[in-house]
Amino acid sequence: MIRIQNVGKTYRAQDGEFHALHDIDLTVAKGEVFGIIGHSGAGKSTLLRLINLLERPTVGHIFIEEQDLGRLDEEQLRRLRHRVGIIFQHFNLLNSRTVEENVRFPLRVAGTMGRTEQKRRVAEVLELVGIADQANKYPRHLSGGQRQRVGIARALANRPHVLLCDEATSALDPQTTQSILRLLLEINQRLGLTIVLITHSMDVIRAVADRVAVLDQGRIVESGTVLEVFLNPRHAVTRALLAESGFESDGALGMAGGRGGHVLRLTYQGAAAGLPLLTRLSRDSGLDFSILQGSVGRLKDMPYGQLTVELERLEEERFGRLLSMFAAHEVRCEVLR
């Protein structure tokens, strides 16, 4: 669906050059929700604007549905942009127009529908996002969550294949954020829409994304499925972002006893997350486990569990049998000490 190959972006100013992005390689599959996360200044917004050539890359190529955007003329690019909807952080609504008129605006620009068809399409998308009863109101009369729903309806009006979300929930309170994220998931599942979202919040990523790329200083420092990145972060920036969201994956070693035992991180997912796994492992191995740190929850729709445990130090053969037991129970084991 989307391929970004060796993309870089450099801005030139009087005092020199600023390299906003370096050697970006990404592939986003059709129908998935792909998250791009990083601290302020990491290059997230620049990367999002490159996807539909609101800005052009200095080097590299961007493909959407196998079309190289850099090779499109202005008319071809205009048609492609009708297939790529955008949701903005601060809504970007026309305050002098009603909700209906805001959502109808991109249809009028596209010029492919008559007035009656436009009105029918506006009614459809307002119903989809849950604000059909607000059609004749002006943005100033709406809550922040309702205004973002108008922004989503406007982005969907031309039946896009791709939806870009530019910090779509960062201006909202936590409860409203959750309702907007649920709406994005529903849209993704009902319409099969490919969604690319940028955010500085790991909580947003864990709620809706299938895969994630972590940006730092214009480079991708880590990427993978959300489950992989959350439960086994490799880069310091990823670990810092997780810690900021309260998802702490490190620190258990500091809680370990001074007897020099093994410290293991056990990760499991799916149906196993609802089972008394540690009790079974303790019974089958004849070992006592001390829990140093643990969490059980969901990443999007996948249940998971992760426990950091300590046990007595074992001789090599017995330790090998223990690791085989973990594998038999489909538990991934990392030896921390």
Coordinates of C-alpha atoms in Angstrom, one line a residue, residues 7-12 20-21 46-62 68-78 81:
V7 CA 13.8 9.0 2.0
G8 CA 15.6 12.0 3.4
K9 CA 14.5 15.6 3.9
T10 CA 16.8 18.6 4.2
Y11 CA 15.7 22.2 4.8
R12 CA 18.0 25.0 3.7
A20 CA 15.0 16.6 9.3
L21 CA 14.9 13.0 8.0
T46 CA 7.7 16.0 8.3
L47 CA 7.4 12.3 7.5
L48 CA 3.6 12.4 7.5
R49 CA 3.6 15.5 5.1
L50 CA 5.9 13.6 2.7
I51 CA 3.4 10.7 2.3
N52 CA 1.1 12.7 0.1
L53 CA 3.8 15.2 -1.1
L54 CA 2.5 18.2 0.9
E55 CA 6.3 18.4 1.1
R56 CA 8.7 16.7 -1.3
P57 CA 11.6 14.5 -0.1
T58 CA 15.1 15.7 -0.8
V59 CA 16.1 12.2 -1.7
G60 CA 14.3 8.9 -2.0
H61 CA 11.0 7.6 -3.3
I62 CA 7.4 7.3 -1.9
D68 CA 5.8 6.7 -7.5
L69 CA 4.5 10.1 -6.2
G70 CA 7.6 11.9 -7.5
R71 CA 6.7 10.9 -11.1
L72 CA 3.1 12.3 -11.0
D73 CA 2.2 15.5 -12.7
E74 CA 0.0 18.0 -10.9
E75 CA -3.3 16.6 -12.1
Q76 CA -2.3 13.0 -11.2
L77 CA -1.1 14.2 -7.8
R78 CA -4.4 16.1 -7.2
R81 CA -4.7 13.3 -2.8

